[in-house]
Short mmCIF file of C-alpha atoms in Angstrom, two decimals:
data_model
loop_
_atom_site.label_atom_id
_atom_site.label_comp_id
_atom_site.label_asym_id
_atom_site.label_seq_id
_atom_site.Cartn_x
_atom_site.Cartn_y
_atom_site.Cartn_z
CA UNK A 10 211.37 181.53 -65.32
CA UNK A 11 210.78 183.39 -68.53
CA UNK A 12 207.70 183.12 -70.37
CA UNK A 13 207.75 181.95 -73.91
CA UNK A 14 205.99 184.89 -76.10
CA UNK A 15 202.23 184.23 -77.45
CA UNK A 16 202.08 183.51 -80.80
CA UNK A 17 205.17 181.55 -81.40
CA UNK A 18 205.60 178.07 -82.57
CA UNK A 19 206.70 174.96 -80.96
CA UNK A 20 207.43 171.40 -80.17
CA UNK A 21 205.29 169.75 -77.53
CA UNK A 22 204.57 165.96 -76.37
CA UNK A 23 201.54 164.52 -76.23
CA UNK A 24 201.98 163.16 -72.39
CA UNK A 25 198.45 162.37 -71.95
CA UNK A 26 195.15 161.04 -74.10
CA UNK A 27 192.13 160.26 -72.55
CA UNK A 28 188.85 159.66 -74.17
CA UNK A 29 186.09 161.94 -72.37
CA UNK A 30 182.93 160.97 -74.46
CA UNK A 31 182.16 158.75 -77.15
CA UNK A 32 184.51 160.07 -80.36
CA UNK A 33 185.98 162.64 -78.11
CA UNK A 34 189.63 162.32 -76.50
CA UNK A 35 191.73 164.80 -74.08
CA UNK A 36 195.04 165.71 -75.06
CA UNK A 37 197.25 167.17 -72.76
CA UNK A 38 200.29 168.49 -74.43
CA UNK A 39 203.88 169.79 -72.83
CA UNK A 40 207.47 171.16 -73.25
CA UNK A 41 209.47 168.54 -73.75
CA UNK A 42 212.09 169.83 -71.60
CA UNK A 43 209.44 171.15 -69.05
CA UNK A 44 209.63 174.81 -69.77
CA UNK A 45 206.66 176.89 -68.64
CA UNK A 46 204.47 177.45 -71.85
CA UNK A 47 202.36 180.95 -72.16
CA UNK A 48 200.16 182.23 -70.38
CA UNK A 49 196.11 182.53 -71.89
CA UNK A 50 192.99 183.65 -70.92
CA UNK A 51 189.33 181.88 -71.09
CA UNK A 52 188.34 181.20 -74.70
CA UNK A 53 191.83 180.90 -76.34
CA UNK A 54 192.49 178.44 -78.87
CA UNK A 55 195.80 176.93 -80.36
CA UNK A 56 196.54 175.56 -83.19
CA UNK A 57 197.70 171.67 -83.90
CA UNK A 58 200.30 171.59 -86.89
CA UNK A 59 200.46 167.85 -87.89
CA UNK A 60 203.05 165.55 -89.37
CA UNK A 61 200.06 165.41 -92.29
CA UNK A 62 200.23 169.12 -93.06
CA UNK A 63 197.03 169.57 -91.87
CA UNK A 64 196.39 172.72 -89.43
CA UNK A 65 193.35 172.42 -87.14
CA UNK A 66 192.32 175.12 -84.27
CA UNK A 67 191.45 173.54 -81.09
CA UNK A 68 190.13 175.49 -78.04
CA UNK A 69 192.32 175.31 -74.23
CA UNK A 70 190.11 173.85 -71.54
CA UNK A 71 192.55 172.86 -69.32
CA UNK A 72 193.80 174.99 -66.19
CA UNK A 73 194.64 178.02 -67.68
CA UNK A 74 196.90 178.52 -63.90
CA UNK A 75 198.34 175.41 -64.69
CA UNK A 76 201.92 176.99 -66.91
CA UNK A 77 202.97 173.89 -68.16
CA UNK A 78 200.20 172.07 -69.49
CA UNK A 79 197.83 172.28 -72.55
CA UNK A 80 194.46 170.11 -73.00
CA UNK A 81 192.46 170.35 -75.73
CA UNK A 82 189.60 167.42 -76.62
CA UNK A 83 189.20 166.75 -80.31
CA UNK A 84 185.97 165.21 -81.75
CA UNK A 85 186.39 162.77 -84.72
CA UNK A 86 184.64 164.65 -87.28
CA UNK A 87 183.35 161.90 -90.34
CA UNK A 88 183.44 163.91 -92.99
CA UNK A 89 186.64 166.28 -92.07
CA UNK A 90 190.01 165.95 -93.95
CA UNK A 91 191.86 163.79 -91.69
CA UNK A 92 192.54 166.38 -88.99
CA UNK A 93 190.74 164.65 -86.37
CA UNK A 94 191.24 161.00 -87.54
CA UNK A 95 194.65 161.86 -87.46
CA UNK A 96 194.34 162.66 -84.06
CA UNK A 97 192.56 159.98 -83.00
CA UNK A 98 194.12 157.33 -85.09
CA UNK A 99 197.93 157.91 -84.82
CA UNK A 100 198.79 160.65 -82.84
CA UNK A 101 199.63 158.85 -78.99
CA UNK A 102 201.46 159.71 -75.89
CA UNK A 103 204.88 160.73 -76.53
CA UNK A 104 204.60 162.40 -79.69
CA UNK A 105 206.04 165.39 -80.45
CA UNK A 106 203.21 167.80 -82.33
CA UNK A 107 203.63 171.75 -83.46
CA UNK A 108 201.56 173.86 -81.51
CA UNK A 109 200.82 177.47 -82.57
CA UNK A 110 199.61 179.99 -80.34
CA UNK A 111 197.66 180.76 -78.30
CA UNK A 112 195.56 183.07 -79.43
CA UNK A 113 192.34 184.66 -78.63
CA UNK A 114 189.14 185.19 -80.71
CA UNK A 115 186.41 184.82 -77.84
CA UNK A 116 187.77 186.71 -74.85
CA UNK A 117 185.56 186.64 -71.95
CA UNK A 118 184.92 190.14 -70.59
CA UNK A 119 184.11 191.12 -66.84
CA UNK A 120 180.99 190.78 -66.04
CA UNK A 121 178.55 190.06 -63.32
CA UNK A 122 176.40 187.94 -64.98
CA UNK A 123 177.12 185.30 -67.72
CA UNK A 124 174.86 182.78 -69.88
CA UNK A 125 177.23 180.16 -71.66
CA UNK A 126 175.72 177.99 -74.12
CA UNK A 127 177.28 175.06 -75.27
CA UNK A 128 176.66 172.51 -78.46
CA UNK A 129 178.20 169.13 -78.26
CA UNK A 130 182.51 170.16 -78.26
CA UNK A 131 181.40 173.46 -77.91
CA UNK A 132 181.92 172.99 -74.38
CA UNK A 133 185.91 173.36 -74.66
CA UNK A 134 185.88 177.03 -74.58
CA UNK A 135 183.03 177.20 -71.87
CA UNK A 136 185.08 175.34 -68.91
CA UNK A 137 187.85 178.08 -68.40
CA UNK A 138 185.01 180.41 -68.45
CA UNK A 139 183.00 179.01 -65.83
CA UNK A 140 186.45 178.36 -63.98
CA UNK A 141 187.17 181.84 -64.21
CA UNK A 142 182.92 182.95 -63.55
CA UNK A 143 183.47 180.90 -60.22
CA UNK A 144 187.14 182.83 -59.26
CA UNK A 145 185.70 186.33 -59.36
CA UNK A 146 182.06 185.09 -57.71
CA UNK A 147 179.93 186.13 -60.78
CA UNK A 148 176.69 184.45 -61.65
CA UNK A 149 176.70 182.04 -64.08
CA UNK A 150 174.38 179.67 -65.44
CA UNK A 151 175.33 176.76 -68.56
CA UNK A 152 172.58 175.47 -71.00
CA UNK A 153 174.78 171.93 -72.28
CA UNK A 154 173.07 170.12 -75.55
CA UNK A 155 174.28 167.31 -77.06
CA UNK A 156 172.94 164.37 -79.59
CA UNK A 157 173.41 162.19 -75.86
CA UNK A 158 175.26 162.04 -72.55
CA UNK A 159 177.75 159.32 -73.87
CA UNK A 160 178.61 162.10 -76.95
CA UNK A 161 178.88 165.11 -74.42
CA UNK A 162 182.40 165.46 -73.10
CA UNK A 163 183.31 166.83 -69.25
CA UNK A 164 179.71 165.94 -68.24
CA UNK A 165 181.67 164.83 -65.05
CA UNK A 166 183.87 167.69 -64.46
CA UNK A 167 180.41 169.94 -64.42
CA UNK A 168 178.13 167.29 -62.13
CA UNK A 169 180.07 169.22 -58.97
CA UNK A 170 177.81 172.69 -60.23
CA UNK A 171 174.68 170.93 -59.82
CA UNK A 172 171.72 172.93 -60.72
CA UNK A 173 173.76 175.79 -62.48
CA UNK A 174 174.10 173.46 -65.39
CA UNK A 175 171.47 172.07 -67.43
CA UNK A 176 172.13 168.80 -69.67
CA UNK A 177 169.91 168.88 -72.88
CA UNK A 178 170.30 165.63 -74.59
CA UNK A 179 168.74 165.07 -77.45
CA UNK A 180 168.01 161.18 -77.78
CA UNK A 181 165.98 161.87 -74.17
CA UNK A 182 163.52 164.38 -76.26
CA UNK A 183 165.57 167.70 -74.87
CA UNK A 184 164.90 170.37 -77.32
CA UNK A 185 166.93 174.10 -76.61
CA UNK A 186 165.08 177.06 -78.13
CA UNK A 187 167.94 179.71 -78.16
CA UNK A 188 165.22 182.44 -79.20
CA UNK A 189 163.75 181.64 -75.59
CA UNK A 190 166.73 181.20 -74.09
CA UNK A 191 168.26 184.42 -75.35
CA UNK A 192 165.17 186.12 -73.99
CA UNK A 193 165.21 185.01 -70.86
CA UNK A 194 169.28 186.06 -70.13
CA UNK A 195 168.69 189.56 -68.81
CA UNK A 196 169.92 192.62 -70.51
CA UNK A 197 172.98 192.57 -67.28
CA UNK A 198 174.13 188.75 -68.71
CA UNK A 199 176.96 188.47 -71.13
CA UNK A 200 176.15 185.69 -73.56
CA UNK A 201 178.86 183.34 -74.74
CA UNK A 202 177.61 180.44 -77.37
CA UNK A 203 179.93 177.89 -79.01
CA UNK A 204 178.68 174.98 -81.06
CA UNK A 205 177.21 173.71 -84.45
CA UNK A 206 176.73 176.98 -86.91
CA UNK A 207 172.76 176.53 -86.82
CA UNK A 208 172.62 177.14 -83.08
CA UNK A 209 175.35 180.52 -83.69
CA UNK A 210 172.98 181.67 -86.54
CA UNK A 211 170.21 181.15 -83.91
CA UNK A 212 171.48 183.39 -81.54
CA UNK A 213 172.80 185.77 -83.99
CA UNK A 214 169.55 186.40 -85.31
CA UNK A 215 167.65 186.19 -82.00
CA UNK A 216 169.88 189.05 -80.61
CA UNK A 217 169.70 191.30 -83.67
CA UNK A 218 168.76 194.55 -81.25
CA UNK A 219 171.00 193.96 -78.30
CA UNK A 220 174.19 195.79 -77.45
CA UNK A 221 177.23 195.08 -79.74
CA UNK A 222 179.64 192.78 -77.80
CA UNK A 223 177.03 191.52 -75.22
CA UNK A 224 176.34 188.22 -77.24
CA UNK A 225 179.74 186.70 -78.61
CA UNK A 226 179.93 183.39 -80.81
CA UNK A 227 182.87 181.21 -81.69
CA UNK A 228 182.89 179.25 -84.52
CA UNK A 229 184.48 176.33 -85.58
CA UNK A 230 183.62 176.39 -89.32
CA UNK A 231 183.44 179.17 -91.55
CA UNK A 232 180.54 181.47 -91.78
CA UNK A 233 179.80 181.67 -96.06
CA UNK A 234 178.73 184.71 -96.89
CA UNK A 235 175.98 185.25 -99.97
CA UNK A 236 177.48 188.47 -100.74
CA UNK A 237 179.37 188.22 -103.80
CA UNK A 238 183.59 189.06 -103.93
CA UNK A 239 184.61 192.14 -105.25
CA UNK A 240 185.03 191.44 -109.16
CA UNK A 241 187.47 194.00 -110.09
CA UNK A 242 191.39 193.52 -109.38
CA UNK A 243 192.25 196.12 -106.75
CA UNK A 244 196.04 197.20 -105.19
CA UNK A 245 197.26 196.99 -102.00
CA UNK A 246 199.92 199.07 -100.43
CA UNK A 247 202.38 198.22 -98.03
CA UNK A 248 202.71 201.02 -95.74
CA UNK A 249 205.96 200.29 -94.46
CA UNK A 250 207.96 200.01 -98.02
CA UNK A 251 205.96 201.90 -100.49
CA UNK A 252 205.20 198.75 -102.81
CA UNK A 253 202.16 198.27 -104.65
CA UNK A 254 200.85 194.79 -105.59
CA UNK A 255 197.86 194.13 -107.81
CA UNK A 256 195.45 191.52 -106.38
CA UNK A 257 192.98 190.44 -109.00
CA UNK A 258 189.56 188.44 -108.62
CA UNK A 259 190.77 184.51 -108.49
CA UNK A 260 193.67 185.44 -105.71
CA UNK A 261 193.65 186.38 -102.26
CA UNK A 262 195.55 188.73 -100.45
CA UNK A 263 197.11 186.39 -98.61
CA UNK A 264 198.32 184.60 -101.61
CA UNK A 265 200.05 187.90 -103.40
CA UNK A 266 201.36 188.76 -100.24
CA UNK A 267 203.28 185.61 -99.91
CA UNK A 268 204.01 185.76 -104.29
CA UNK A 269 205.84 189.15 -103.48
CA UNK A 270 207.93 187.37 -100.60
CA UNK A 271 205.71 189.50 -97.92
CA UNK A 272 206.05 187.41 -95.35
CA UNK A 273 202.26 187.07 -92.99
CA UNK A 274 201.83 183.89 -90.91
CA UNK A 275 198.37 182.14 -91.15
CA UNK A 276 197.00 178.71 -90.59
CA UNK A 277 193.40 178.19 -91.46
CA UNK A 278 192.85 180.26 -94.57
CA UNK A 279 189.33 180.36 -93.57
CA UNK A 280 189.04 183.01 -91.79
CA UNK A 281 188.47 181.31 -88.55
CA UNK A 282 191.74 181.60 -86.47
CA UNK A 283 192.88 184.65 -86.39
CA UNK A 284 196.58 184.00 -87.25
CA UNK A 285 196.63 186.23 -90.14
CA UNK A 286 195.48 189.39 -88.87
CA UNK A 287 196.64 192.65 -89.93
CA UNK A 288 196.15 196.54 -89.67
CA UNK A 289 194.20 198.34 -92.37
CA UNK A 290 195.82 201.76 -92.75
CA UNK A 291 193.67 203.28 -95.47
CA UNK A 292 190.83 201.85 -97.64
CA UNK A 293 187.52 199.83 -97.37
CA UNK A 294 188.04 196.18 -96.33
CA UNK A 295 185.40 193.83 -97.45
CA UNK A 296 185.74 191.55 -94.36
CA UNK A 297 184.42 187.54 -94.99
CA UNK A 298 186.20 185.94 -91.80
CA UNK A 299 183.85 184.54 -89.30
CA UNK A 300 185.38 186.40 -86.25
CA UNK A 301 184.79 190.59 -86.18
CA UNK A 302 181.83 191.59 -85.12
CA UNK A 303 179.74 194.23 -86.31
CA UNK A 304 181.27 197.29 -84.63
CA UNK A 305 184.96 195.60 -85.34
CA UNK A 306 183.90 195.36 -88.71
CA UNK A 307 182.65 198.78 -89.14
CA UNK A 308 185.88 200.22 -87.94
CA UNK A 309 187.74 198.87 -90.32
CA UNK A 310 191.04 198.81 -88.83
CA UNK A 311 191.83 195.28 -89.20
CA UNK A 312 191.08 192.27 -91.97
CA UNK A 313 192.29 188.62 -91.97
CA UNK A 314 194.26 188.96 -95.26
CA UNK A 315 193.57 184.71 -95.84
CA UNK A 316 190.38 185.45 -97.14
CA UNK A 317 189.21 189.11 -96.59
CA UNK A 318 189.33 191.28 -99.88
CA UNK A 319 188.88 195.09 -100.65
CA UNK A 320 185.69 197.27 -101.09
CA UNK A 321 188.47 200.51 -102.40
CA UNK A 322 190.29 200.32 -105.38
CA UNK A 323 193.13 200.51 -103.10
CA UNK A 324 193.93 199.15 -99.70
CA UNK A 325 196.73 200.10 -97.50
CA UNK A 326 198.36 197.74 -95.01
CA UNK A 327 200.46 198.12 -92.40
CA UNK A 328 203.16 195.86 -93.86
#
């Protein structure tokens, strides 16, 4: 059968909800009419378009060799914008729900060793990637810290790795000290960590001198950077029709794109996704998304037009 393109938008049903830990349910999502859905890779996400408006990203930890199923878990998050209590409130088995996607911000790269660290529903991204650790026979090792057990989803589905997995829980005085932790990896290990932003700036800082690409985050909020926006209006240039467009201070490029009927999807606007991307032709982006790393950044090939501005007084897309 042909497989649906990545990327694209559809329909699926919710034909399963479980809840996995306390304030945590499993949603496994399908065609309605049973077509195979796309194929992904470890650490791809997709995103949720609900009846509300709302957009939330939500990582695949499901079989990825399964090719008609999705599962994601979603966490009721208190102080969120309904997203989650949405999800956990009114969305049930049977409903149809857009799905974006999927796409893929925190590929897992061969290796022969791997560290994966894992904060409370951090673990979502981590299971395909031990899945896939186990497939090839690499070495693999899973530091899991929660608040407690009862809060810690898929505690079950990892028992079967025994001492390959540790379970920090908090409320039982379990502390993680990523600096340590970090240390201890191996300069062979790839290093995958997904979870509140304190333990990502944790890492990020304690592997300041290591390799670019050997430690790789994922975040699920948006990293705020202290460095102010450009304050002068600057002009982009669409590569592909000549056009100039003027983007001044209070807008962003996303936002004259779509004013000049320049059609880019997105979904976040927070730089967290990766829905918006786009090639930089010409020009110095000033990147403030919370996916590039350092050496991506430096390149300067690409920005995420939904919040990324310019450095140059003019930027050149490919658009």
């Amino acid at each position: 059968m042909e497989q649906p393109p990545s990327g694209t938008t559809s329909l699926l049903r919710v034909t399963a909800r479980d809840a996995v830990a306390d304030d945590v349910i499993a949603l496994t999502l399908e065609h309605p009419d049973g077509r195979r859905l796309p194929d992904w890779a470890p650490g791809a996400h997709i995103d949720l378009i609900l009846p509300t408006g709302l957009t939330r990203q939500y990582s695949l930890c499901g079989n990825r060799w399964d090719a008609h199923t999705f599962r994601i878990a979603v966490r009721r998050e208190s102080d969120g914008r309904g997203g989650s209590a949405y999800v956990h409130d009114v969305l049930a088995v049977g409903d149809l729900v857009g799905v974006g996607g999927p796409r893929n911000n925190f590929r897992m790269v061969p290796a022969a060793k791997y560290v994966f660290v894992a904060g409370g529903i951090g673990i979502t991204p981590m299971l395909p990637m031990i899945h896939q650790a186990e497939l090839v026979g690499a070495t693999w090792k899973l530091v899991y810290t929660g608040h407690s057990r009862a809060t810690m989803p898929f505690t079950d589905e990892l028992a079967p790795y025994g001492d390959r997995v540790s379970i920090v829980a908090t409320d039982e005085g379990g502390r993680i000290d990523i600096g340590a932790l970090l240390a201890d990896a191996g300069g062979d290990s790839r290093v995958y960590v997904c979870g509140p932003c304190s333990m990502l700036d944790d890492a990020v800082a304690a592997a300041t001198t290591w390799p670019p690409g050997r430690l790789r985050v994922e975040r699920f909020r948006a990293e705020r950077s202290d460095t102010p926006a450009r304050t002068e209006p600057f002009v982009l240039e669409l590569a592909r029709s000549g056009r100039t467009l003027p983007v001044t201070p209070e807008r962003t490029v996303l936002d004259a794109l779509a004013d000049a009927g320049v059609g880019v999807l997105s979904s976040c606007r927070e730089g967290l996704c990766g829905t918006c991307e786009t090639t930089v032709l010409a020009g110095e982006p000033e990147h403030r998304d919370s996916i590039l790393d350092d050496d991506e950044r430096d390149s300067g090939t690409c920005m995420f037009v939904c919040v990324s501005r310019s450095r140059s007084d003019r930027l050149v897309l490919d658009l």
